[in-house]
mmCIF file of C-alpha atoms in Angstrom:
data_model
loop_
_atom_site.group_PDB
_atom_site.id
_atom_site.type_symbol
_atom_site.label_atom_id
_atom_site.label_comp_id
_atom_site.label_asym_id
_atom_site.label_seq_id
_atom_site.Cartn_x
_atom_site.Cartn_y
_atom_site.Cartn_z
ATOM 1 C CA ASP A 1 -0.242 -0.054 0.265
ATOM 2 C CA THR A 2 2.741 2.354 0.439
ATOM 3 C CA SER A 3 4.534 2.410 -2.658
ATOM 4 C CA ALA A 4 0.783 2.294 -4.331
ATOM 5 C CA SER A 5 0.071 6.435 -2.636
ATOM 6 C CA LEU A 6 4.547 6.625 -3.161
ATOM 7 C CA SER A 7 3.405 5.857 -7.031
ATOM 8 C CA LEU A 8 0.245 8.369 -6.918
ATOM 9 C CA ASP A 9 2.014 11.423 -5.422
ATOM 10 C CA GLU A 10 4.306 10.632 -8.351
ATOM 11 C CA ALA A 11 1.818 10.511 -9.916
ATOM 12 C CA ARG A 12 0.699 13.865 -9.015
ATOM 13 C CA GLY A 13 4.200 15.602 -9.174
ATOM 14 C CA LYS A 14 4.096 13.970 -12.947
ATOM 15 C CA ILE A 15 0.771 16.077 -13.159
ATOM 16 C CA ASP A 16 2.236 18.858 -12.099
ATOM 17 C CA GLU A 17 4.978 19.567 -14.072
ATOM 18 C CA ILE A 18 3.339 18.463 -17.385
ATOM 19 C CA LYS A 19 0.574 21.502 -16.908
ATOM 20 C CA SER A 20 3.495 23.773 -15.889
ATOM 21 C CA ILE A 21 5.159 22.979 -19.021
ATOM 22 C CA PHE A 22 1.840 23.165 -20.755
ATOM 23 C CA GLU A 23 1.352 26.941 -19.595
ATOM 24 C CA GLU A 24 4.748 27.837 -20.686
ATOM 25 C CA LEU A 25 4.041 26.537 -23.973
ATOM 26 C CA ALA A 26 0.709 28.711 -24.303
ATOM 27 C CA GLU A 27 2.694 31.748 -23.916
ATOM 28 C CA TYR A 28 5.161 31.420 -26.930
ATOM 29 C CA ARG A 29 1.898 30.162 -28.747
ATOM 30 C CA PRO A 30 1.252 34.039 -29.835
ATOM 31 C CA ILE A 31 4.628 34.128 -31.167
ATOM 32 C CA GLU A 32 3.880 31.053 -33.207
ATOM 33 C CA LEU A 33 1.176 32.330 -34.620
ATOM 34 C CA LEU A 34 2.830 35.173 -36.493
ATOM 35 C CA ARG A 35 3.970 35.285 -39.077
ATOM 36 C CA SER A 36 6.736 37.553 -40.183
ATOM 37 C CA GLN A 37 9.600 39.192 -37.716
ATOM 38 C CA ARG A 38 7.849 42.766 -37.815
ATOM 39 C CA GLN A 39 4.369 41.308 -36.233
ATOM 40 C CA ARG A 40 6.582 39.021 -33.390
ATOM 41 C CA THR A 41 8.832 42.637 -32.284
ATOM 42 C CA ASP A 42 5.011 44.573 -31.838
ATOM 43 C CA TYR A 43 3.327 41.826 -30.021
ATOM 44 C CA LEU A 44 6.930 41.439 -27.761
ATOM 45 C CA LEU A 45 6.787 45.168 -27.515
ATOM 46 C CA THR A 46 3.210 45.764 -27.062
ATOM 47 C CA LYS A 47 2.080 42.558 -24.364
ATOM 48 C CA GLN A 48 6.114 41.992 -22.152
ATOM 49 C CA ALA A 49 8.444 44.966 -22.641
ATOM 50 C CA ARG A 50 9.645 46.537 -19.470
ATOM 51 C CA ILE A 51 12.429 48.834 -20.796
ATOM 52 C CA VAL A 52 13.067 50.052 -24.827
ATOM 53 C CA ALA A 53 15.628 52.221 -25.312
ATOM 54 C CA MET A 54 16.049 53.334 -28.505
ATOM 55 C CA THR A 55 17.238 56.965 -29.991
ATOM 56 C CA CYS A 56 15.284 59.768 -30.205
ATOM 57 C CA THR A 57 16.020 60.206 -33.973
ATOM 58 C CA HIS A 58 14.433 56.418 -34.349
ATOM 59 C CA ALA A 59 11.273 57.314 -31.959
ATOM 60 C CA ALA A 60 10.781 60.696 -34.477
ATOM 61 C CA ILE A 61 10.609 57.293 -37.509
ATOM 62 C CA ALA A 62 8.622 55.291 -35.319
ATOM 63 C CA ARG A 63 6.447 57.279 -33.566
ATOM 64 C CA SER A 64 2.862 56.610 -35.910
ATOM 65 C CA HIS A 65 3.635 53.088 -35.754
ATOM 66 C CA LEU A 66 4.061 52.707 -32.253
ATOM 67 C CA VAL A 67 0.785 55.250 -32.328
ATOM 68 C CA LYS A 68 -0.767 52.773 -34.848
ATOM 69 C CA LEU A 69 0.720 49.655 -31.763
ATOM 70 C CA GLY A 70 -1.356 51.718 -29.313
ATOM 71 C CA PHE A 71 2.328 51.468 -27.131
ATOM 72 C CA HIS A 72 2.144 53.857 -23.569
ATOM 73 C CA TYR A 73 4.556 53.667 -21.526
ATOM 74 C CA ASP A 74 4.506 54.977 -17.665
ATOM 75 C CA ASN A 75 8.112 56.091 -17.841
ATOM 76 C CA ILE A 76 10.615 57.883 -20.625
ATOM 77 C CA LEU A 77 14.667 58.464 -20.323
ATOM 78 C CA MET A 78 15.858 59.905 -23.154
ATOM 79 C CA GLU A 79 20.060 60.398 -22.991
ATOM 80 C CA GLU A 80 19.090 63.081 -26.086
ATOM 81 C CA ALA A 81 16.751 65.207 -25.068
ATOM 82 C CA GLY A 82 18.937 68.589 -25.524
ATOM 83 C CA GLN A 83 17.964 66.585 -29.604
ATOM 84 C CA MET A 84 14.494 66.853 -28.873
ATOM 85 C CA LEU A 85 12.211 70.085 -31.184
ATOM 86 C CA ASP A 86 9.364 69.068 -29.733
ATOM 87 C CA VAL A 87 7.775 66.466 -26.854
ATOM 88 C CA GLU A 88 4.459 65.673 -27.706
#
């Protein structure tokens, strides 16, 4: 009976491991469905990015695209702030 309960505990442990693996795979699923590198980058930028670094020049170039994505931020830090002419 002890071996049966031990086996049952081992089985529950393995089921928990499998569930954990499937939960992790579920996080990667959206990336698999996105076809282009641009789509994957946009997804990561809007859903998972905590820190995004870019120059002021690139921010100006990418601004309209970022607005379309609905990209928002809580804080911003700009090293090249002196080079900015307009701040929106």
